[in-house]
Amino acid sequence: MSDLEQRPTHAEDLNDQMRQRREKLQKLRDANINPYPYSFDVTHFAQPILDAFQDGMSDTVAIAGRVMTIRNMGKASFFHLQDSSGRIQVYVRKDDLGDAAYQAFKLYDIGDIVGVKGFTFRTKMGEISVHAQSLELLAKSLRPIPVAKEQEVDGKKVVYDAFSDREMRYRQRYVDLFVNPDVRDVFRKRSKMISSIRAFLDARGYLEVETPILQPIYGGASARPFTTHYNALDATFFLRIANELYLKRLIVGGFDGVYEFAKNFRNEGMSRFHNPEFTMLEFYVAYKDYIWMMETTEQLLSTVATAVNGSTTVRVGDHEIDLAPPYRRLSMAEAIKEHTGKDIEGKSEAELRQIARELSLHLDANIGSGKIIDEIFGEFVEARLIQPTFITDYPIEMSPLTKKHRSKAGLVERFELIVAGKELCNAYSELNDALDQRERLEEQAKLRARGDDEAMSLDEDFLRALEYGMPPTAGIGIGIDRLAMLLLGQDSIRDVLFFPQMKPE
RNA sequence: GAGCAUAUAGCUCAGUCGGUAGAGCAUCUCACUUUUAAUGAGAGGGUCGAUGGUUCGAGUCCAUCUAUGCUCACCA
């Protein structure tokens, strides 16, 4: 064995199984077999073979994939081969392959990637299989893989010893994916979800765009950013926390509708619901308002749910949630009244503070009235909104980028869609009054001076764009990871992200 | 950032009162040409997360640290 093959890839010792696999690799090379050939002509996939098989008929097939089980019976063997579509059993006989090839097959391991040419048949025990006429190693696997055994009990699959350690599943997602079929399904559906959203927006003529991730001024949301240094400019840059201000610039530029699936970055803690980088769909449509956006959101979500699950209903815990329109619409004041009995409409900051006290809600002394209302809502209402509910008409202080309400003083034309007690969407009639926008951002600057490090910065170029004139516009942000959790029945954001953020090993 | 829990073989897990480290699967050897949690016989495999401490003796008790999970806080 060469020096190279004895060398661990990391500074870790080879365990016995890893050593044995490397020895087999060398034996294969000694037998003049290339364990890493260049290609293989695949003609069929496992699941379609199973679906199409009819007794009395036999197809000639060439399939490729990963060996997942081996049952060796001396001069004949069975193994399961897993490809992107599923698993199929392969039957191998020494008589068919010849001595040398069967000898080589004995050096295969669970986890190896192989190609099989043969014909389909049904075994005595009734399993549709491929009878191998030739067999080719396509890639030798050097690490033992977790082997989960399955047994059918009363038609249900029971899995034994599943690869279930969450840390290892996330750190080695590649293993998680080939070992756990349910995980593959989740990510296929996530992909389906995104493509159906894209199809929905494309069908309406909106333009998919890309905007800067590295930004000299961050804005469009209230959050702490990741900071970096741009060497060539010797300047501080930020990873975007939102793309809102750039998309609005594009509306100023004359596009009627733009959208972007944006990776955003927020320098905050991680949790079941938060990953520091996450995906948000934002889209903006000229000449529309937030009422229109509510209808569009209803259509979008019901369309996407049907595309992904074939139904508008999803189960979350004990609740059956129905995404079929229409969704309940409730102003924030109405929602608070419904769940606390308190009327917050037209109340001063002192009065709101009194209401909060009556509700035994402890508040920071320096927060303003908008924030107080938000706290009351967050504490007593949000988690109780299970069926999709549009909460509308937010206090102006909390919404510096939103147009003033057409009829209600002190409020703005904004809605959030709450589903299963979580915010899923946030949308406005976008503020296009450049002078009002300047005042609002100056207000934010004062908050920042008071110590609110999540208050927005004043972006002069954005204001300049608005001064040229932006049409009335409706805009929305939809948390794609949250939507994936909802539609895919996952209770942790890590289970809908291929590579969730982890501390270094 | 705070609290609680977890960390033992490649995987999934036991390990009692502190006294030489266990199982199933996986791996290796032998047998077996339609098996399927294949079967039968045998074998190997461990820095018990890390570092200190208590003790004649620590997987086990104590402390600190690391990672992960859950809850809370911040947020989407």
Coordinates of C-alpha atoms (C1' of nucleotides) in Angstrom, one line a residue:
Chain A
M1 CA 0.0 0.0 0.0
S2 CA 1.3 3.4 -0.9
D3 CA 2.1 6.0 1.6
L4 CA -0.6 8.2 0.3
E5 CA -3.4 5.7 1.0
Q6 CA -2.3 5.2 4.6
R7 CA -2.5 8.9 5.2
P8 CA -5.6 10.2 7.0
T9 CA -7.4 13.0 5.3
H10 CA -7.6 14.8 8.6
A11 CA -5.4 14.7 11.7
E12 CA -7.4 11.7 12.9
D13 CA -6.5 8.1 13.1
L14 CA -7.9 5.6 10.7
N15 CA -10.2 3.2 12.4
D16 CA -10.2 -0.4 11.4
Q17 CA -13.0 0.0 8.9
M18 CA -11.3 2.8 7.1
R19 CA -8.1 0.9 7.0
Q20 CA -9.9 -2.1 5.5
R21 CA -11.5 0.0 2.8
R22 CA -8.2 1.4 1.8
E23 CA -6.7 -2.1 1.6
K24 CA -9.6 -3.2 -0.6
L25 CA -9.0 -0.1 -2.8
Q26 CA -5.4 -1.2 -3.2
K27 CA -6.4 -4.8 -4.0
L28 CA -8.7 -3.5 -6.7
R29 CA -5.9 -1.4 -8.2
D30 CA -3.6 -4.5 -8.0
A31 CA -6.2 -6.4 -10.0
N32 CA -6.0 -3.6 -12.6
I33 CA -9.4 -2.2 -11.8
N34 CA -9.7 1.6 -11.8
P35 CA -11.7 2.4 -8.7
Y36 CA -12.5 5.9 -10.0
P37 CA -13.4 5.6 -13.7
Y38 CA -14.7 8.5 -15.7
S39 CA -18.3 7.9 -16.7
F40 CA -21.0 5.3 -16.9
D41 CA -24.0 5.3 -19.3
V42 CA -27.1 5.3 -17.2
T43 CA -30.2 4.2 -19.0
H44 CA -32.7 3.7 -16.2
F45 CA -33.5 4.8 -12.7
A46 CA -34.6 2.6 -9.8
Q47 CA -38.1 3.9 -9.0
P48 CA -39.3 4.0 -12.7
I49 CA -38.1 0.4 -13.1
L50 CA -40.1 -0.7 -10.1
D51 CA -43.1 1.3 -11.4
A52 CA -42.9 0.0 -14.9
F53 CA -42.2 -3.7 -14.2
Q54 CA -44.7 -6.3 -15.3
D55 CA -44.4 -10.0 -14.7
G56 CA -43.4 -11.9 -17.7
M57 CA -41.5 -8.9 -19.2
S58 CA -37.9 -8.1 -18.7
D59 CA -36.1 -4.9 -19.6
T60 CA -32.4 -4.5 -20.2
V61 CA -31.2 -1.7 -18.0
A62 CA -28.0 0.2 -16.9
I63 CA -28.3 1.8 -13.5
A64 CA -25.9 3.5 -11.2
G65 CA -25.9 4.5 -7.6
R66 CA -24.7 3.8 -4.1
V67 CA -24.6 0.4 -2.5
M68 CA -26.8 0.6 0.6
T69 CA -27.1 -3.1 1.7
I70 CA -25.2 -6.3 0.8
R71 CA -26.4 -9.9 1.4
N72 CA -23.7 -12.3 0.5
M73 CA -24.6 -15.9 -0.1
G74 CA -21.4 -17.4 -1.2
K75 CA -21.4 -17.7 -5.0
A76 CA -24.3 -15.3 -5.3
S77 CA -25.2 -12.0 -3.6
F78 CA -27.9 -9.4 -3.4
F79 CA -27.4 -5.8 -2.8
H80 CA -29.6 -2.7 -2.8
L81 CA -28.5 0.2 -5.1
Q82 CA -29.8 3.6 -4.3
D83 CA -30.0 6.3 -7.0
S84 CA -31.6 9.7 -7.1
S85 CA -35.0 8.1 -7.6
G86 CA -34.9 5.4 -4.9
R87 CA -33.6 1.9 -4.3
I88 CA -33.6 -1.3 -6.3
Q89 CA -32.2 -4.7 -5.5
V90 CA -29.5 -6.2 -7.7
Y91 CA -28.8 -9.9 -7.9
V92 CA -25.2 -10.9 -8.7
R93 CA -24.1 -14.5 -9.6
K94 CA -20.6 -15.7 -10.0
D95 CA -21.7 -17.8 -13.0
D96 CA -22.8 -14.6 -14.8
L97 CA -19.9 -12.3 -13.9
G98 CA -17.1 -14.7 -14.0
D99 CA -14.4 -15.4 -11.4
A100 CA -12.5 -12.2 -11.6
A101 CA -15.4 -9.9 -11.6
Y102 CA -17.1 -11.7 -8.8
Q103 CA -13.8 -11.6 -6.8
A104 CA -13.7 -7.8 -7.4
F105 CA -17.3 -7.6 -6.3
K106 CA -16.3 -9.1 -3.0
L107 CA -14.2 -6.1 -2.4
Y108 CA -17.2 -3.7 -2.7
D109 CA -18.5 -2.1 0.4
I110 CA -21.7 -0.5 1.5
G111 CA -21.4 3.0 0.4
D112 CA -19.5 2.4 -2.8
I113 CA -20.9 3.9 -6.0
V114 CA -21.4 1.2 -8.7
G115 CA -22.9 0.8 -12.2
V116 CA -24.9 -2.3 -13.1
K117 CA -26.0 -3.6 -16.5
G118 CA -28.6 -6.4 -16.4
F119 CA -32.2 -7.3 -16.9
T120 CA -35.2 -6.9 -14.6
F121 CA -36.9 -9.8 -12.9
R122 CA -38.9 -10.7 -9.8
T123 CA -37.2 -12.9 -7.1
K124 CA -38.8 -15.9 -5.4
M125 CA -39.5 -13.7 -2.5
G126 CA -41.3 -11.2 -4.8
E127 CA -38.9 -8.3 -5.0
I128 CA -38.5 -6.6 -8.4
S129 CA -34.7 -6.7 -9.0
V130 CA -32.0 -6.3 -11.6
H131 CA -30.1 -9.5 -12.5
A132 CA -26.6 -8.2 -13.1
Q133 CA -24.8 -9.2 -16.3
S134 CA -21.9 -6.9 -15.6
L135 CA -20.9 -4.7 -12.7
E136 CA -18.5 -1.8 -12.5
L137 CA -17.1 0.1 -9.6
L138 CA -17.6 3.8 -10.2
A139 CA -16.2 5.2 -6.9
K140 CA -14.8 3.5 -3.9
S141 CA -16.1 4.7 -0.5
L142 CA -13.4 5.1 2.1
R143 CA -15.6 5.7 5.2
P144 CA -18.1 3.4 6.8
I145 CA -21.6 4.8 6.4
P146 CA -24.3 4.6 9.0
V147 CA -26.5 1.6 8.1
A148 CA -30.1 1.9 8.9
K149 CA -32.0 -1.3 8.5
E150 CA -35.6 -1.4 7.4
Q151 CA -38.2 -4.0 8.0
E152 CA -41.8 -4.1 6.8
V153 CA -44.2 -4.8 9.6
D154 CA -47.8 -4.9 8.5
G155 CA -47.0 -2.9 5.4
K156 CA -45.3 -0.1 7.3
K157 CA -41.6 0.5 7.2
V158 CA -39.8 0.2 10.5
V159 CA -36.3 1.7 10.6
Y160 CA -33.8 0.5 13.0
D161 CA -30.7 2.4 14.1
A162 CA -31.5 5.4 11.9
F163 CA -28.7 8.0 11.6
S164 CA -30.3 10.5 13.9
D165 CA -27.6 12.5 15.8
R166 CA -28.7 16.0 14.9
E167 CA -25.2 17.5 15.2
M168 CA -23.7 14.9 12.8
R169 CA -26.7 15.1 10.5
Y170 CA -26.2 18.9 10.1
R171 CA -22.4 18.8 10.0
Q172 CA -22.4 15.9 7.5
R173 CA -25.5 16.7 5.6
Y174 CA -24.2 14.7 2.6
V175 CA -24.5 11.6 4.8
D176 CA -27.9 12.6 6.1
L177 CA -29.1 13.0 2.6
F178 CA -28.1 9.6 1.3
V179 CA -29.0 7.8 4.4
N180 CA -32.3 9.4 5.2
P181 CA -34.8 9.5 2.4
D182 CA -37.2 11.7 4.3
V183 CA -34.5 14.4 4.4
R184 CA -34.1 14.2 0.6
D185 CA -37.8 14.7 0.3
V186 CA -37.9 17.8 2.4
F187 CA -35.3 19.5 0.2
R188 CA -36.9 18.4 -3.0
K189 CA -40.1 20.0 -1.8
R190 CA -38.3 23.1 -0.7
S191 CA -36.9 23.4 -4.2
K192 CA -40.4 22.8 -5.6
M193 CA -41.7 25.5 -3.4
I194 CA -39.2 28.0 -4.7
S195 CA -39.7 27.1 -8.3
S196 CA -43.5 27.4 -7.9
I197 CA -43.2 30.9 -6.4
R198 CA -40.9 31.9 -9.3
A199 CA -43.4 30.5 -11.8
F200 CA -46.2 32.4 -10.1
L201 CA -44.3 35.7 -10.3
D202 CA -43.0 35.1 -13.7
A203 CA -46.5 34.4 -15.0
R204 CA -47.5 37.8 -13.9
G205 CA -44.7 39.4 -15.7
Y206 CA -42.5 40.4 -12.8
L207 CA -38.8 40.6 -13.3
E208 CA -36.4 38.5 -11.3
V209 CA -33.4 40.7 -10.3
E210 CA -30.2 40.6 -8.3
T211 CA -29.1 43.4 -6.0
P212 CA -26.0 44.0 -3.9
I213 CA -25.2 41.8 -0.9
L214 CA -22.2 43.9 0.0
Q215 CA -23.5 47.3 0.9
P216 CA -21.9 50.5 2.2
I217 CA -25.0 51.4 4.1
Y218 CA -27.4 48.8 5.3
G219 CA -31.1 49.4 5.6
G220 CA -34.6 48.1 4.8
A221 CA -35.0 46.3 8.1
S222 CA -34.3 46.7 11.8
A223 CA -31.5 44.4 12.6
R224 CA -27.8 44.3 13.5
P225 CA -25.6 43.6 10.4
F226 CA -22.4 41.6 9.8
T227 CA -19.6 44.0 9.2
T228 CA -16.7 43.5 6.8
H229 CA -13.8 45.5 5.5
Y230 CA -13.4 46.3 1.8
N231 CA -9.6 46.4 1.3
A232 CA -9.5 48.2 -2.0
L233 CA -11.7 51.0 -0.8
D234 CA -10.4 50.8 2.8
A235 CA -14.0 51.1 3.9
T236 CA -16.4 49.3 6.2
F237 CA -19.1 47.4 4.3
F238 CA -22.1 45.4 5.5
L239 CA -23.7 42.2 4.5
R240 CA -27.2 43.1 3.6
I241 CA -30.0 42.7 6.2
A242 CA -32.6 43.4 3.5
N243 CA -32.7 44.3 -0.2
E244 CA -35.8 46.5 0.1
L245 CA -34.2 49.9 -0.7
Y246 CA -32.5 48.5 -3.8
L247 CA -35.7 46.9 -5.2
K248 CA -37.5 50.3 -4.8
R249 CA -34.7 52.0 -6.7
L250 CA -35.5 49.6 -9.5
I251 CA -39.2 50.6 -9.4
V252 CA -38.0 54.2 -9.6
G253 CA -36.1 53.0 -12.7
G254 CA -39.3 52.0 -14.4
F255 CA -39.8 48.3 -13.9
D256 CA -43.4 47.5 -13.0
G257 CA -42.7 44.5 -10.9
V258 CA -39.4 43.1 -9.5
Y259 CA -38.6 40.3 -7.2
E260 CA -35.5 38.7 -5.7
F261 CA -34.9 35.6 -3.6
A262 CA -32.5 37.3 -1.3
K263 CA -30.0 35.8 1.1
N264 CA -30.0 38.2 4.0
F265 CA -27.6 38.3 7.0
R266 CA -28.4 39.3 10.5
N267 CA -25.9 39.3 13.3
E268 CA -28.1 37.8 15.9
G269 CA -28.5 34.6 17.9
M270 CA -29.5 31.3 16.3
S271 CA -32.5 29.3 17.3
R272 CA -35.1 26.9 16.0
F273 CA -36.5 29.8 14.0
H274 CA -33.3 31.8 13.2
N275 CA -30.3 31.2 11.1
P276 CA -27.8 34.1 10.7
E277 CA -28.2 33.8 6.9
F278 CA -31.7 33.2 5.6
T279 CA -33.7 33.6 2.5
M280 CA -36.3 36.2 2.0
L281 CA -38.4 36.7 -1.1
E282 CA -39.2 40.4 -1.6
F283 CA -41.3 41.7 -4.4
Y284 CA -42.5 45.1 -5.4
V285 CA -45.3 46.1 -7.8
A286 CA -45.9 49.6 -9.1
Y287 CA -49.3 51.2 -9.0
K288 CA -50.6 48.8 -6.3
D289 CA -51.3 49.1 -2.6
Y290 CA -51.3 46.8 0.4
I291 CA -54.9 45.8 -0.1
W292 CA -54.0 44.4 -3.5
M293 CA -50.9 42.7 -1.9
M294 CA -53.1 40.9 0.6
E295 CA -55.1 39.3 -2.3
T296 CA -51.9 38.5 -4.2
T297 CA -50.4 36.9 -1.1
E298 CA -53.5 34.7 -0.6
Q299 CA -53.2 33.5 -4.2
L300 CA -49.5 33.0 -4.0
L301 CA -49.6 30.9 -0.8
S302 CA -52.5 28.8 -1.8
T303 CA -50.9 28.1 -5.2
V304 CA -47.6 27.2 -3.7
A305 CA -49.1 25.0 -1.0
T306 CA -51.0 23.1 -3.7
A307 CA -47.9 22.8 -5.8
V308 CA -45.8 21.4 -3.0
N309 CA -48.3 19.3 -1.0
G310 CA -51.2 18.9 -3.4
S311 CA -53.4 20.6 -0.8
T312 CA -53.9 24.0 0.8
T313 CA -54.0 22.4 4.3
V314 CA -51.0 21.7 6.4
R315 CA -50.6 20.2 9.9
V316 CA -48.7 22.0 12.5
G317 CA -48.7 20.2 15.8
D318 CA -52.4 19.7 16.7
H319 CA -53.6 22.3 14.2
E320 CA -54.8 21.8 10.7
I321 CA -54.0 25.0 8.9
D322 CA -55.8 26.0 5.7
L323 CA -54.0 28.3 3.3
A324 CA -57.0 28.6 1.0
P325 CA -58.2 32.2 0.6
P326 CA -59.6 34.4 2.0
Y327 CA -57.6 35.0 5.2
R328 CA -59.0 36.8 8.2
R329 CA -58.1 40.5 8.3
L330 CA -57.8 42.3 11.5
S331 CA -56.2 45.6 12.4
M332 CA -53.6 45.5 15.1
A333 CA -55.9 47.4 17.5
E334 CA -58.7 45.0 16.8
A335 CA -56.5 42.0 17.4
I336 CA -55.2 43.4 20.7
K337 CA -58.7 44.2 21.8
E338 CA -59.9 40.7 20.9
H339 CA -57.1 39.0 22.9
T340 CA -56.6 41.4 25.8
G341 CA -59.9 43.4 26.0
K342 CA -57.8 46.6 25.9
D343 CA -58.5 49.4 23.5
I344 CA -55.2 51.0 22.3
E345 CA -56.8 53.2 19.7
G346 CA -55.8 56.8 19.9
K347 CA -54.0 56.3 23.2
S348 CA -51.0 58.4 24.3
E349 CA -47.6 56.9 25.3
A350 CA -48.5 57.2 29.0
E351 CA -51.9 55.6 28.6
L352 CA -50.3 52.7 26.6
R353 CA -47.7 52.3 29.3
Q354 CA -50.6 52.1 31.8
I355 CA -52.3 49.4 29.7
A356 CA -49.1 47.4 29.6
R357 CA -48.9 47.6 33.4
E358 CA -52.5 46.3 33.7
L359 CA -51.4 43.4 31.5
S360 CA -48.4 42.8 33.8
L361 CA -46.1 43.4 30.9
H362 CA -42.7 44.7 31.9
L363 CA -41.3 47.3 29.5
D364 CA -38.1 49.1 29.0
A365 CA -38.5 52.7 30.1
N366 CA -37.1 54.3 26.9
I367 CA -39.3 52.6 24.3
G368 CA -41.9 54.7 22.4
S369 CA -45.6 54.1 22.0
G370 CA -45.2 52.1 18.7
K371 CA -42.8 49.7 20.4
I372 CA -45.2 49.4 23.4
I373 CA -48.0 48.3 21.1
D374 CA -45.7 45.9 19.3
E375 CA -44.7 44.4 22.6
I376 CA -48.4 43.9 23.7
F377 CA -49.1 42.3 20.3
G378 CA -46.1 40.1 20.5
E379 CA -46.8 39.0 24.0
F380 CA -50.6 38.4 23.9
V381 CA -51.7 38.0 20.4
E382 CA -49.2 36.7 17.9
A383 CA -48.8 33.2 19.2
R384 CA -52.6 32.7 19.3
L385 CA -53.1 33.4 15.6
I386 CA -53.0 29.9 14.2
Q387 CA -55.0 30.2 11.0
P388 CA -53.6 32.7 8.4
T389 CA -54.4 36.2 9.6
F390 CA -53.5 39.5 8.1
I391 CA -52.7 42.0 10.9
T392 CA -53.0 45.4 9.4
D393 CA -52.4 49.1 10.2
Y394 CA -49.3 49.4 12.3
P395 CA -48.2 52.4 14.4
I396 CA -46.1 54.7 12.3
E397 CA -43.1 54.7 14.7
M398 CA -42.4 51.0 13.9
S399 CA -42.6 51.4 10.1
P400 CA -40.3 54.1 8.7
L401 CA -40.6 52.9 5.1
T402 CA -44.4 52.6 5.0
K403 CA -47.0 55.0 3.6
K404 CA -49.2 56.8 6.1
H405 CA -52.7 55.3 6.3
R406 CA -55.2 56.9 4.0
S407 CA -57.7 57.3 6.8
K408 CA -56.3 56.4 10.2
A409 CA -54.1 59.0 11.8
G410 CA -50.9 57.8 13.4
L411 CA -51.0 54.5 11.5
V412 CA -49.4 53.2 8.3
E413 CA -50.6 50.9 5.5
R414 CA -48.8 47.8 6.5
F415 CA -49.7 44.2 7.1
E416 CA -48.1 41.1 8.5
L417 CA -49.4 37.7 7.7
I418 CA -49.3 35.5 10.8
V419 CA -49.6 31.7 10.4
A420 CA -49.2 29.2 13.2
G421 CA -48.3 32.0 15.6
K422 CA -45.4 33.2 13.5
E423 CA -44.9 36.1 11.2
L424 CA -44.6 34.8 7.6
C425 CA -44.9 38.0 5.6
N426 CA -44.5 41.7 6.0
A427 CA -45.9 44.1 3.5
Y428 CA -46.6 47.8 2.9
S429 CA -48.0 50.4 0.7
E430 CA -44.5 51.7 0.1
L431 CA -43.7 55.2 1.2
N432 CA -43.0 57.2 -2.0
D433 CA -43.2 60.8 -0.5
A434 CA -39.5 61.7 -0.5
L435 CA -39.9 64.5 2.0
D436 CA -41.9 62.3 4.4
Q437 CA -39.3 59.5 3.9
R438 CA -36.5 61.9 4.8
E439 CA -38.3 63.0 8.0
R440 CA -38.9 59.3 9.0
L441 CA -35.3 58.4 8.5
E442 CA -34.2 61.4 10.5
E443 CA -36.5 60.2 13.2
Q444 CA -34.7 56.8 13.0
A445 CA -31.4 58.6 13.3
K446 CA -32.6 60.2 16.6
L447 CA -33.6 56.7 17.9
R448 CA -30.1 55.5 17.0
A449 CA -28.7 58.4 18.9
R450 CA -30.8 57.3 21.9
G451 CA -29.1 54.0 21.7
D452 CA -31.3 51.9 19.5
D453 CA -28.7 50.1 17.4
E454 CA -31.3 48.5 15.2
A455 CA -32.7 51.8 14.0
M456 CA -32.2 52.5 10.3
S457 CA -29.5 54.5 8.8
L458 CA -30.1 57.5 6.6
D459 CA -29.5 56.4 3.0
E460 CA -29.0 59.6 1.0
D461 CA -28.9 57.9 -2.4
F462 CA -32.2 56.1 -1.6
L463 CA -33.8 59.5 -0.8
R464 CA -32.4 60.9 -4.0
A465 CA -34.0 58.1 -5.9
L466 CA -37.4 58.8 -4.3
E467 CA -37.0 62.5 -5.1
Y468 CA -37.0 61.6 -8.8
G469 CA -40.4 60.0 -8.2
M470 CA -41.5 56.5 -7.4
P471 CA -45.0 55.4 -8.4
P472 CA -47.4 54.2 -5.8
T473 CA -46.0 50.7 -5.0
A474 CA -46.9 47.6 -3.0
G475 CA -44.1 45.6 -1.5
I476 CA -43.8 42.4 0.5
G477 CA -41.2 40.3 2.1
I478 CA -41.9 36.6 2.7
G479 CA -39.6 34.5 4.9
I480 CA -38.8 31.6 2.6
D481 CA -37.3 29.4 5.3
R482 CA -40.3 30.0 7.6
L483 CA -42.6 29.2 4.7
A484 CA -40.7 26.0 4.0
M485 CA -41.0 25.0 7.7
L486 CA -44.7 25.5 7.5
L487 CA -45.3 23.7 4.2
L488 CA -42.8 20.9 4.9
G489 CA -43.9 20.2 8.4
Q490 CA -40.5 20.9 10.0
D491 CA -40.3 22.5 13.4
S492 CA -36.7 23.7 13.1
I493 CA -35.2 26.0 10.5
R494 CA -32.1 23.7 10.4
D495 CA -34.2 21.0 8.9
V496 CA -35.1 23.2 5.9
L497 CA -31.5 24.5 5.3
F498 CA -29.0 22.2 3.7
F499 CA -26.1 23.6 5.8
P500 CA -27.4 25.4 8.9
Q501 CA -24.9 27.5 10.7
M502 CA -22.8 25.6 13.2
K503 CA -19.9 26.5 15.4
P504 CA -16.6 25.2 14.0
E505 CA -16.0 21.6 15.0
Chain B
rG1 C1' -26.4 36.3 26.4
rA2 C1' -29.2 32.9 30.6
rG3 C1' -31.2 28.1 32.4
rC4 C1' -31.9 22.8 31.7
rA5 C1' -30.2 18.3 29.2
rU6 C1' -26.9 15.3 26.3
rA7 C1' -21.6 13.6 24.8
rU8 C1' -19.4 5.6 25.7
rA9 C1' -17.1 1.2 19.1
rG10 C1' -18.4 3.3 12.2
rC11 C1' -24.2 3.8 13.6
rU12 C1' -28.1 3.2 17.5
rC13 C1' -27.7 2.6 22.5
rA14 C1' -26.9 -0.1 27.7
rG15 C1' -23.4 0.4 31.7
rU16 C1' -26.5 -0.8 38.9
rC17 C1' -23.4 1.2 44.9
rG18 C1' -16.7 4.0 42.3
rG19 C1' -13.6 -2.0 41.4
rU20 C1' -10.3 -5.1 34.4
rA21 C1' -15.8 -1.7 28.8
rG22 C1' -21.2 -4.2 26.9
rA23 C1' -25.3 -5.3 23.1
rG24 C1' -27.6 -5.0 18.1
rC25 C1' -26.3 -3.6 13.4
rA26 C1' -21.7 -2.5 10.6
rU27 C1' -16.4 -4.7 9.9
rC28 C1' -13.0 -9.2 9.3
rU29 C1' -12.5 -14.9 8.5
rC30 C1' -15.1 -19.5 7.2
rA31 C1' -19.7 -21.9 5.0
rC32 C1' -23.8 -20.9 1.8
rU33 C1' -26.0 -19.8 -6.3
rU34 C1' -33.4 -16.2 -5.5
rU35 C1' -31.7 -13.5 -0.2
rU36 C1' -34.0 -9.3 2.2
rA37 C1' -33.4 -6.7 9.8
rA38 C1' -30.6 -13.3 5.2
rU39 C1' -28.6 -17.5 8.1
rG40 C1' -24.8 -20.5 11.0
rA41 C1' -19.7 -20.5 13.2
rG42 C1' -15.7 -17.6 14.8
rA43 C1' -12.7 -12.9 15.4
rG44 C1' -11.2 -7.8 15.7
rG45 C1' -12.6 -2.9 16.9
rG46 C1' -12.8 2.1 22.6
rU47 C1' -8.0 8.6 24.5
rC48 C1' -15.8 6.5 27.6
rG49 C1' -16.1 14.9 24.3
rA50 C1' -11.4 17.8 26.6
rU51 C1' -8.6 19.3 30.9
rG52 C1' -7.9 19.3 36.0
rG53 C1' -9.4 17.4 40.9
rU54 C1' -11.1 13.7 44.9
rU55 C1' -9.8 8.5 45.6
rC56 C1' -5.8 2.8 46.7
rG57 C1' -8.9 2.9 42.2
rA58 C1' -13.1 7.3 38.0
rG59 C1' -17.1 5.9 32.0
rU60 C1' -19.4 6.6 37.0
rC61 C1' -18.2 11.7 42.0
rC62 C1' -16.5 17.3 41.8
rA63 C1' -14.8 21.7 38.9
rU64 C1' -13.7 24.1 34.4
rC65 C1' -14.0 24.1 29.2
rU66 C1' -16.0 22.6 24.2
rA67 C1' -19.9 21.0 21.0
rU68 C1' -25.0 19.9 20.3
rG69 C1' -30.3 19.9 21.6
rC70 C1' -34.5 22.2 24.1
rU71 C1' -36.5 26.6 26.6
rC72 C1' -36.0 31.9 27.3
rA73 C1' -34.1 36.7 25.5
rC74 C1' -33.3 39.4 20.4
rC75 C1' -35.3 38.9 15.8
rA76 C1' -37.7 37.1 10.3

